[in-house]
């Protein structure tokens, strides 16, 4: 149910304004930027909802910088975000998982200028089969000192100002944090607004569910294999498993119900598959704000990893704090394959 305050729904915009009132010097520029994200995701949601009726299924016929086939909806989502954010005066740099290079929108060095990074459509291999997909975004401050675009962008996740995702699922929900807890907003298609539906979300600290593409088991380093064997064995964890194959959907379930998601190194991708900047950092920020944990190779905190390239990848273990700690007892040398 949508949460009411003084008998009224709380829109995402109102929530941001309430947050900003805590900072008397806030210029309002930040909420202007966020309105670009909400507008773009409403546009994406409207395409997702009409998939099958309009021509959005299938391959676009190109490959992205990662060498993956690009779907039509990937392009639509990427364009929607770039268009809406490109006109926001306070956006300095935009970096998209689908694009080769970060794009400098304007050379702004003012205090309230931002860098936005996004995965426009996460889980896109699920689009054509009507399974949930999502948009993930993260926001950094544009460093005031004039630097190269690369240096400005390559900040560790601990520097994130805010992060969130939109899950186009049974309803369209946005989960957001700016370091003051995690809140969920649901898109009301009648009002055309995101309304507050969960406040100060906390992840259960343990659950008996793990999420991993277990078909790749033999490609994982041995400690991961041992952990997964223990997890399902009746004399070990005795856990159940769920794997959607859209990171946002798998993570959202864990945020609400608890558990653990793993994308380990594989023999083919020893550095992991998931992108540090576009996927892992934002979800790690949300996980930690909700009381969970997120670690990469060797158990390093995801948000402490210093990126060397905007398209860096990392192994990921994320979820309820006790589940992640439990997994870490098995996974000592995760990069050895
Ligand atoms: P996709 O390739 O469909 O875009 O990083 C992208 C991602 O999906 C994640 O959303 C998902 O968790 C993962 O890859 C799925 O990878 P596998 O198919 O290798 O399991």
PDB file of N, CA and C in Angstrom, residues 19-107:
ATOM      1  N   UNK A  19      14.032  15.566   2.085  1.00  0.00           N
ATOM      2  CA  UNK A  19      15.434  15.270   2.406  1.00  0.00           C
ATOM      3  C   UNK A  19      16.280  16.527   2.300  1.00  0.00           C
ATOM      4  N   UNK A  20      15.994  17.323   1.255  1.00  0.00           N
ATOM      5  CA  UNK A  20      16.829  18.508   1.011  1.00  0.00           C
ATOM      6  C   UNK A  20      16.624  19.587   2.070  1.00  0.00           C
ATOM      7  N   UNK A  21      15.439  19.567   2.692  1.00  0.00           N
ATOM      8  CA  UNK A  21      15.206  20.570   3.741  1.00  0.00           C
ATOM      9  C   UNK A  21      16.174  20.403   4.903  1.00  0.00           C
ATOM     10  N   UNK A  22      16.747  19.188   4.990  1.00  0.00           N
ATOM     11  CA  UNK A  22      17.741  18.957   6.051  1.00  0.00           C
ATOM     12  C   UNK A  22      19.038  19.706   5.746  1.00  0.00           C
ATOM     13  N   UNK A  23      19.200  20.107   4.475  1.00  0.00           N
ATOM     14  CA  UNK A  23      20.422  20.807   4.067  1.00  0.00           C
ATOM     15  C   UNK A  23      20.067  22.202   3.598  1.00  0.00           C
ATOM     16  N   UNK A  24      20.189  23.206   4.471  1.00  0.00           N
ATOM     17  CA  UNK A  24      19.717  24.552   4.143  1.00  0.00           C
ATOM     18  C   UNK A  24      20.364  25.143   2.890  1.00  0.00           C
ATOM     19  N   UNK A  25      21.577  24.693   2.535  1.00  0.00           N
ATOM     20  CA  UNK A  25      22.237  25.278   1.365  1.00  0.00           C
ATOM     21  C   UNK A  25      21.916  24.546   0.059  1.00  0.00           C
ATOM     22  N   UNK A  26      21.047  23.543   0.139  1.00  0.00           N
ATOM     23  CA  UNK A  26      20.739  22.775  -1.073  1.00  0.00           C
ATOM     24  C   UNK A  26      20.101  23.686  -2.119  1.00  0.00           C
ATOM     25  N   UNK A  27      20.562  23.544  -3.355  1.00  0.00           N
ATOM     26  CA  UNK A  27      20.116  24.482  -4.396  1.00  0.00           C
ATOM     27  C   UNK A  27      18.891  23.999  -5.164  1.00  0.00           C
ATOM     28  N   UNK A  28      18.497  22.760  -4.953  1.00  0.00           N
ATOM     29  CA  UNK A  28      17.373  22.236  -5.728  1.00  0.00           C
ATOM     30  C   UNK A  28      17.843  21.603  -7.027  1.00  0.00           C
ATOM     31  N   UNK A  29      19.128  21.786  -7.360  1.00  0.00           N
ATOM     32  CA  UNK A  29      19.672  21.230  -8.601  1.00  0.00           C
ATOM     33  C   UNK A  29      19.605  19.710  -8.609  1.00  0.00           C
ATOM     34  N   UNK A  30      19.791  19.138  -7.434  1.00  0.00           N
ATOM     35  CA  UNK A  30      19.840  17.684  -7.332  1.00  0.00           C
ATOM     36  C   UNK A  30      18.478  17.066  -7.675  1.00  0.00           C
ATOM     37  N   UNK A  31      17.397  17.689  -7.163  1.00  0.00           N
ATOM     38  CA  UNK A  31      16.079  17.123  -7.463  1.00  0.00           C
ATOM     39  C   UNK A  31      15.745  17.287  -8.945  1.00  0.00           C
ATOM     40  N   UNK A  32      16.277  18.324  -9.576  1.00  0.00           N
ATOM     41  CA  UNK A  32      16.095  18.533 -11.017  1.00  0.00           C
ATOM     42  C   UNK A  32      16.747  17.378 -11.780  1.00  0.00           C
ATOM     43  N   UNK A  33      17.910  16.990 -11.322  1.00  0.00           N
ATOM     44  CA  UNK A  33      18.607  15.866 -11.951  1.00  0.00           C
ATOM     45  C   UNK A  33      17.802  14.568 -11.777  1.00  0.00           C
ATOM     46  N   UNK A  34      17.324  14.335 -10.559  1.00  0.00           N
ATOM     47  CA  UNK A  34      16.582  13.097 -10.318  1.00  0.00           C
ATOM     48  C   UNK A  34      15.305  13.039 -11.146  1.00  0.00           C
ATOM     49  N   UNK A  35      14.723  14.202 -11.408  1.00  0.00           N
ATOM     50  CA  UNK A  35      13.493  14.194 -12.205  1.00  0.00           C
ATOM     51  C   UNK A  35      13.797  13.709 -13.619  1.00  0.00           C
ATOM     52  N   UNK A  36      15.040  13.870 -14.066  1.00  0.00           N
ATOM     53  CA  UNK A  36      15.437  13.326 -15.366  1.00  0.00           C
ATOM     54  C   UNK A  36      15.410  11.806 -15.336  1.00  0.00           C
ATOM     55  N   UNK A  37      15.873  11.251 -14.222  1.00  0.00           N
ATOM     56  CA  UNK A  37      15.884   9.779 -14.103  1.00  0.00           C
ATOM     57  C   UNK A  37      14.453   9.240 -14.010  1.00  0.00           C
ATOM     58  N   UNK A  38      13.624   9.892 -13.208  1.00  0.00           N
ATOM     59  CA  UNK A  38      12.253   9.363 -13.075  1.00  0.00           C
ATOM     60  C   UNK A  38      11.504   9.482 -14.406  1.00  0.00           C
ATOM     61  N   UNK A  39      11.719  10.589 -15.119  1.00  0.00           N
ATOM     62  CA  UNK A  39      11.041  10.746 -16.415  1.00  0.00           C
ATOM     63  C   UNK A  39      11.483   9.636 -17.379  1.00  0.00           C
ATOM     64  N   UNK A  40      12.793   9.417 -17.462  1.00  0.00           N
ATOM     65  CA  UNK A  40      13.299   8.398 -18.392  1.00  0.00           C
ATOM     66  C   UNK A  40      12.757   7.015 -18.026  1.00  0.00           C
ATOM     67  N   UNK A  41      12.732   6.702 -16.734  1.00  0.00           N
ATOM     68  CA  UNK A  41      12.283   5.349 -16.366  1.00  0.00           C
ATOM     69  C   UNK A  41      10.772   5.182 -16.582  1.00  0.00           C
ATOM     70  N   UNK A  42      10.029   6.284 -16.502  1.00  0.00           N
ATOM     71  CA  UNK A  42       8.594   6.178 -16.840  1.00  0.00           C
ATOM     72  C   UNK A  42       8.450   5.898 -18.332  1.00  0.00           C
ATOM     73  N   UNK A  43       9.313   6.519 -19.131  1.00  0.00           N
ATOM     74  CA  UNK A  43       9.269   6.257 -20.577  1.00  0.00           C
ATOM     75  C   UNK A  43       9.624   4.794 -20.845  1.00  0.00           C
ATOM     76  N   UNK A  44      10.690   4.320 -20.180  1.00  0.00           N
ATOM     77  CA  UNK A  44      11.118   2.924 -20.390  1.00  0.00           C
ATOM     78  C   UNK A  44      10.001   1.974 -19.956  1.00  0.00           C
ATOM     79  N   UNK A  45       9.389   2.276 -18.789  1.00  0.00           N
ATOM     80  CA  UNK A  45       8.304   1.420 -18.277  1.00  0.00           C
ATOM     81  C   UNK A  45       7.177   1.335 -19.296  1.00  0.00           C
ATOM     82  N   UNK A  46       6.878   2.447 -19.947  1.00  0.00           N
ATOM     83  CA  UNK A  46       5.757   2.427 -20.885  1.00  0.00           C
ATOM     84  C   UNK A  46       6.087   1.544 -22.088  1.00  0.00           C
ATOM     85  N   UNK A  47       7.357   1.512 -22.498  1.00  0.00           N
ATOM     86  CA  UNK A  47       7.751   0.600 -23.594  1.00  0.00           C
ATOM     87  C   UNK A  47       7.705  -0.852 -23.123  1.00  0.00           C
ATOM     88  N   UNK A  48       8.242  -1.097 -21.923  1.00  0.00           N
ATOM     89  CA  UNK A  48       8.264  -2.471 -21.399  1.00  0.00           C
ATOM     90  C   UNK A  48       6.835  -3.015 -21.299  1.00  0.00           C
ATOM     91  N   UNK A  49       5.925  -2.181 -20.821  1.00  0.00           N
ATOM     92  CA  UNK A  49       4.533  -2.607 -20.644  1.00  0.00           C
ATOM     93  C   UNK A  49       3.855  -2.927 -21.965  1.00  0.00           C
ATOM     94  N   UNK A  50       4.359  -2.334 -23.063  1.00  0.00           N
ATOM     95  CA  UNK A  50       3.732  -2.579 -24.371  1.00  0.00           C
ATOM     96  C   UNK A  50       4.544  -3.553 -25.225  1.00  0.00           C
ATOM     97  N   UNK A  51       5.550  -4.178 -24.604  1.00  0.00           N
ATOM     98  CA  UNK A  51       6.391  -5.125 -25.369  1.00  0.00           C
ATOM     99  C   UNK A  51       5.506  -6.216 -25.966  1.00  0.00           C
ATOM    100  N   UNK A  52       5.673  -6.484 -27.217  1.00  0.00           N
ATOM    101  CA  UNK A  52       4.812  -7.459 -27.904  1.00  0.00           C
ATOM    102  C   UNK A  52       3.755  -6.757 -28.733  1.00  0.00           C
ATOM    103  N   UNK A  53       3.359  -5.546 -28.297  1.00  0.00           N
ATOM    104  CA  UNK A  53       2.366  -4.777 -29.055  1.00  0.00           C
ATOM    105  C   UNK A  53       3.069  -3.837 -30.023  1.00  0.00           C
ATOM    106  N   UNK A  54       4.193  -3.310 -29.545  1.00  0.00           N
ATOM    107  CA  UNK A  54       5.005  -2.444 -30.405  1.00  0.00           C
ATOM    108  C   UNK A  54       6.333  -3.151 -30.660  1.00  0.00           C
ATOM    109  N   UNK A  55       7.092  -2.627 -31.594  1.00  0.00           N
ATOM    110  CA  UNK A  55       8.282  -3.350 -32.068  1.00  0.00           C
ATOM    111  C   UNK A  55       9.487  -3.118 -31.147  1.00  0.00           C
ATOM    112  N   UNK A  56       9.466  -3.746 -29.973  1.00  0.00           N
ATOM    113  CA  UNK A  56      10.611  -3.582 -29.064  1.00  0.00           C
ATOM    114  C   UNK A  56      11.293  -4.898 -28.698  1.00  0.00           C
ATOM    115  N   UNK A  57      10.731  -6.003 -29.135  1.00  0.00           N
ATOM    116  CA  UNK A  57      11.379  -7.276 -28.859  1.00  0.00           C
ATOM    117  C   UNK A  57      12.527  -7.501 -29.839  1.00  0.00           C
ATOM    118  N   UNK A  58      13.481  -8.319 -29.431  1.00  0.00           N
ATOM    119  CA  UNK A  58      14.493  -8.789 -30.366  1.00  0.00           C
ATOM    120  C   UNK A  58      15.760  -7.973 -30.394  1.00  0.00           C
ATOM    121  N   UNK A  59      16.652  -8.442 -31.254  1.00  0.00           N
ATOM    122  CA  UNK A  59      17.987  -7.844 -31.358  1.00  0.00           C
ATOM    123  C   UNK A  59      17.934  -6.563 -32.174  1.00  0.00           C
ATOM    124  N   UNK A  60      18.824  -5.647 -31.812  1.00  0.00           N
ATOM    125  CA  UNK A  60      18.960  -4.437 -32.602  1.00  0.00           C
ATOM    126  C   UNK A  60      19.854  -4.688 -33.821  1.00  0.00           C
ATOM    127  N   UNK A  61      20.728  -5.711 -33.694  1.00  0.00           N
ATOM    128  CA  UNK A  61      21.620  -6.030 -34.813  1.00  0.00           C
ATOM    129  C   UNK A  61      23.027  -5.507 -34.590  1.00  0.00           C
ATOM    130  N   UNK A  62      23.256  -4.877 -33.425  1.00  0.00           N
ATOM    131  CA  UNK A  62      24.608  -4.376 -33.129  1.00  0.00           C
ATOM    132  C   UNK A  62      25.131  -5.065 -31.872  1.00  0.00           C
ATOM    133  N   UNK A  63      26.419  -4.841 -31.595  1.00  0.00           N
ATOM    134  CA  UNK A  63      26.979  -5.322 -30.328  1.00  0.00           C
ATOM    135  C   UNK A  63      27.516  -4.114 -29.563  1.00  0.00           C
ATOM    136  N   UNK A  64      27.519  -4.206 -28.238  1.00  0.00           N
ATOM    137  CA  UNK A  64      28.014  -3.089 -27.439  1.00  0.00           C
ATOM    138  C   UNK A  64      29.498  -3.248 -27.151  1.00  0.00           C
ATOM    139  N   UNK A  65      30.018  -2.314 -26.342  1.00  0.00           N
ATOM    140  CA  UNK A  65      31.443  -2.317 -26.019  1.00  0.00           C
ATOM    141  C   UNK A  65      31.868  -3.606 -25.322  1.00  0.00           C
ATOM    142  N   UNK A  66      30.912  -4.259 -24.685  1.00  0.00           N
ATOM    143  CA  UNK A  66      31.202  -5.518 -23.981  1.00  0.00           C
ATOM    144  C   UNK A  66      31.163  -6.711 -24.938  1.00  0.00           C
ATOM    145  N   UNK A  67      30.823  -6.450 -26.222  1.00  0.00           N
ATOM    146  CA  UNK A  67      30.742  -7.527 -27.204  1.00  0.00           C
ATOM    147  C   UNK A  67      29.432  -8.300 -27.115  1.00  0.00           C
ATOM    148  N   UNK A  68      28.437  -7.730 -26.405  1.00  0.00           N
ATOM    149  CA  UNK A  68      27.160  -8.437 -26.261  1.00  0.00           C
ATOM    150  C   UNK A  68      26.165  -7.920 -27.293  1.00  0.00           C
ATOM    151  N   UNK A  69      25.245  -8.809 -27.693  1.00  0.00           N
ATOM    152  CA  UNK A  69      24.208  -8.392 -28.641  1.00  0.00           C
ATOM    153  C   UNK A  69      23.315  -7.350 -27.986  1.00  0.00           C
ATOM    154  N   UNK A  70      23.073  -6.288 -28.708  1.00  0.00           N
ATOM    155  CA  UNK A  70      22.233  -5.217 -28.161  1.00  0.00           C
ATOM    156  C   UNK A  70      20.793  -5.454 -28.593  1.00  0.00           C
ATOM    157  N   UNK A  71      19.883  -5.335 -27.631  1.00  0.00           N
ATOM    158  CA  UNK A  71      18.454  -5.513 -27.913  1.00  0.00           C
ATOM    159  C   UNK A  71      17.848  -4.161 -28.281  1.00  0.00           C
ATOM    160  N   UNK A  72      16.733  -4.211 -28.964  1.00  0.00           N
ATOM    161  CA  UNK A  72      16.065  -2.951 -29.330  1.00  0.00           C
ATOM    162  C   UNK A  72      15.741  -2.123 -28.087  1.00  0.00           C
ATOM    163  N   UNK A  73      15.277  -2.817 -27.051  1.00  0.00           N
ATOM    164  CA  UNK A  73      14.890  -2.085 -25.839  1.00  0.00           C
ATOM    165  C   UNK A  73      16.095  -1.507 -25.096  1.00  0.00           C
ATOM    166  N   UNK A  74      17.272  -2.123 -25.281  1.00  0.00           N
ATOM    167  CA  UNK A  74      18.501  -1.544 -24.709  1.00  0.00           C
ATOM    168  C   UNK A  74      18.716  -0.146 -25.279  1.00  0.00           C
ATOM    169  N   UNK A  75      18.533  -0.042 -26.588  1.00  0.00           N
ATOM    170  CA  UNK A  75      18.771   1.238 -27.274  1.00  0.00           C
ATOM    171  C   UNK A  75      17.735   2.269 -26.833  1.00  0.00           C
ATOM    172  N   UNK A  76      16.479   1.819 -26.755  1.00  0.00           N
ATOM    173  CA  UNK A  76      15.400   2.748 -26.358  1.00  0.00           C
ATOM    174  C   UNK A  76      15.670   3.279 -24.948  1.00  0.00           C
ATOM    175  N   UNK A  77      16.043   2.365 -24.054  1.00  0.00           N
ATOM    176  CA  UNK A  77      16.278   2.762 -22.662  1.00  0.00           C
ATOM    177  C   UNK A  77      17.488   3.691 -22.559  1.00  0.00           C
ATOM    178  N   UNK A  78      18.539   3.351 -23.273  1.00  0.00           N
ATOM    179  CA  UNK A  78      19.758   4.172 -23.244  1.00  0.00           C
ATOM    180  C   UNK A  78      19.461   5.577 -23.774  1.00  0.00           C
ATOM    181  N   UNK A  79      18.737   5.646 -24.892  1.00  0.00           N
ATOM    182  CA  UNK A  79      18.410   6.953 -25.476  1.00  0.00           C
ATOM    183  C   UNK A  79      17.532   7.772 -24.534  1.00  0.00           C
ATOM    184  N   UNK A  80      16.571   7.104 -23.898  1.00  0.00           N
ATOM    185  CA  UNK A  80      15.654   7.838 -23.000  1.00  0.00           C
ATOM    186  C   UNK A  80      16.444   8.493 -21.867  1.00  0.00           C
ATOM    187  N   UNK A  81      17.373   7.753 -21.284  1.00  0.00           N
ATOM    188  CA  UNK A  81      18.159   8.308 -20.174  1.00  0.00           C
ATOM    189  C   UNK A  81      19.084   9.414 -20.657  1.00  0.00           C
ATOM    190  N   UNK A  82      19.715   9.190 -21.797  1.00  0.00           N
ATOM    191  CA  UNK A  82      20.664  10.205 -22.285  1.00  0.00           C
ATOM    192  C   UNK A  82      19.931  11.486 -22.685  1.00  0.00           C
ATOM    193  N   UNK A  83      18.746  11.307 -23.275  1.00  0.00           N
ATOM    194  CA  UNK A  83      17.977  12.494 -23.680  1.00  0.00           C
ATOM    195  C   UNK A  83      17.534  13.306 -22.477  1.00  0.00           C
ATOM    196  N   UNK A  84      16.926  12.624 -21.497  1.00  0.00           N
ATOM    197  CA  UNK A  84      16.386  13.385 -20.366  1.00  0.00           C
ATOM    198  C   UNK A  84      17.523  13.987 -19.523  1.00  0.00           C
ATOM    199  N   UNK A  85      18.596  13.239 -19.338  1.00  0.00           N
ATOM    200  CA  UNK A  85      19.684  13.759 -18.499  1.00  0.00           C
ATOM    201  C   UNK A  85      20.550  14.764 -19.251  1.00  0.00           C
ATOM    202  N   UNK A  86      20.612  14.613 -20.550  1.00  0.00           N
ATOM    203  CA  UNK A  86      21.447  15.507 -21.362  1.00  0.00           C
ATOM    204  C   UNK A  86      20.997  16.949 -21.303  1.00  0.00           C
ATOM    205  N   UNK A  87      19.739  17.170 -20.940  1.00  0.00           N
ATOM    206  CA  UNK A  87      19.223  18.543 -20.877  1.00  0.00           C
ATOM    207  C   UNK A  87      19.237  19.113 -19.470  1.00  0.00           C
ATOM    208  N   UNK A  88      19.739  18.339 -18.523  1.00  0.00           N
ATOM    209  CA  UNK A  88      19.787  18.858 -17.150  1.00  0.00           C
ATOM    210  C   UNK A  88      21.073  19.651 -16.984  1.00  0.00           C
ATOM    211  N   UNK A  89      20.935  20.915 -16.603  1.00  0.00           N
ATOM    212  CA  UNK A  89      22.086  21.807 -16.547  1.00  0.00           C
ATOM    213  C   UNK A  89      23.161  21.381 -15.566  1.00  0.00           C
ATOM    214  N   UNK A  90      22.794  20.537 -14.595  1.00  0.00           N
ATOM    215  CA  UNK A  90      23.763  20.180 -13.562  1.00  0.00           C
ATOM    216  C   UNK A  90      24.426  18.829 -13.812  1.00  0.00           C
ATOM    217  N   UNK A  91      24.201  18.269 -15.011  1.00  0.00           N
ATOM    218  CA  UNK A  91      24.841  16.987 -15.328  1.00  0.00           C
ATOM    219  C   UNK A  91      26.148  17.263 -16.057  1.00  0.00           C
ATOM    220  N   UNK A  92      27.255  16.835 -15.453  1.00  0.00           N
ATOM    221  CA  UNK A  92      28.556  17.048 -16.069  1.00  0.00           C
ATOM    222  C   UNK A  92      28.904  15.932 -17.037  1.00  0.00           C
ATOM    223  N   UNK A  93      28.819  14.687 -16.546  1.00  0.00           N
ATOM    224  CA  UNK A  93      29.234  13.535 -17.356  1.00  0.00           C
ATOM    225  C   UNK A  93      28.187  12.425 -17.240  1.00  0.00           C
ATOM    226  N   UNK A  94      27.936  11.793 -18.369  1.00  0.00           N
ATOM    227  CA  UNK A  94      27.041  10.633 -18.380  1.00  0.00           C
ATOM    228  C   UNK A  94      27.856   9.425 -18.844  1.00  0.00           C
ATOM    229  N   UNK A  95      27.730   8.313 -18.128  1.00  0.00           N
ATOM    230  CA  UNK A  95      28.391   7.084 -18.587  1.00  0.00           C
ATOM    231  C   UNK A  95      27.354   5.970 -18.595  1.00  0.00           C
ATOM    232  N   UNK A  96      27.243   5.310 -19.722  1.00  0.00           N
ATOM    233  CA  UNK A  96      26.266   4.237 -19.855  1.00  0.00           C
ATOM    234  C   UNK A  96      26.979   2.923 -20.159  1.00  0.00           C
ATOM    235  N   UNK A  97      26.452   1.866 -19.595  1.00  0.00           N
ATOM    236  CA  UNK A  97      27.026   0.548 -19.856  1.00  0.00           C
ATOM    237  C   UNK A  97      27.019   0.235 -21.352  1.00  0.00           C
ATOM    238  N   UNK A  98      26.092   0.818 -22.069  1.00  0.00           N
ATOM    239  CA  UNK A  98      25.957   0.512 -23.499  1.00  0.00           C
ATOM    240  C   UNK A  98      26.907   1.318 -24.381  1.00  0.00           C
ATOM    241  N   UNK A  99      27.533   2.353 -23.821  1.00  0.00           N
ATOM    242  CA  UNK A  99      28.369   3.227 -24.655  1.00  0.00           C
ATOM    243  C   UNK A  99      29.850   2.991 -24.383  1.00  0.00           C
ATOM    244  N   UNK A 100      30.658   3.205 -25.428  1.00  0.00           N
ATOM    245  CA  UNK A 100      32.099   2.975 -25.279  1.00  0.00           C
ATOM    246  C   UNK A 100      32.722   3.900 -24.249  1.00  0.00           C
ATOM    247  N   UNK A 101      32.409   5.174 -24.352  1.00  0.00           N
ATOM    248  CA  UNK A 101      33.091   6.185 -23.534  1.00  0.00           C
ATOM    249  C   UNK A 101      32.072   7.002 -22.750  1.00  0.00           C
ATOM    250  N   UNK A 102      32.458   7.481 -21.559  1.00  0.00           N
ATOM    251  CA  UNK A 102      31.603   8.454 -20.877  1.00  0.00           C
ATOM    252  C   UNK A 102      31.466   9.709 -21.752  1.00  0.00           C
ATOM    253  N   UNK A 103      30.313  10.355 -21.650  1.00  0.00           N
ATOM    254  CA  UNK A 103      30.084  11.529 -22.501  1.00  0.00           C
ATOM    255  C   UNK A 103      30.048  12.772 -21.623  1.00  0.00           C
ATOM    256  N   UNK A 104      30.875  13.748 -21.977  1.00  0.00           N
ATOM    257  CA  UNK A 104      30.862  15.005 -21.212  1.00  0.00           C
ATOM    258  C   UNK A 104      29.711  15.844 -21.730  1.00  0.00           C
ATOM    259  N   UNK A 105      28.768  16.110 -20.864  1.00  0.00           N
ATOM    260  CA  UNK A 105      27.610  16.915 -21.263  1.00  0.00           C
ATOM    261  C   UNK A 105      28.012  18.380 -21.226  1.00  0.00           C
ATOM    262  N   UNK A 106      28.631  18.766 -20.162  1.00  0.00           N
ATOM    263  CA  UNK A 106      29.206  20.101 -20.086  1.00  0.00           C
ATOM    264  C   UNK A 106      30.329  20.108 -19.064  1.00  0.00           C
ATOM    265  N   UNK A 107      31.268  20.986 -19.308  1.00  0.00           N
ATOM    266  CA  UNK A 107      32.453  21.034 -18.465  1.00  0.00           C
ATOM    267  C   UNK A 107      32.148  21.839 -17.216  1.00  0.00           C
TER     268      UNK A 107
END
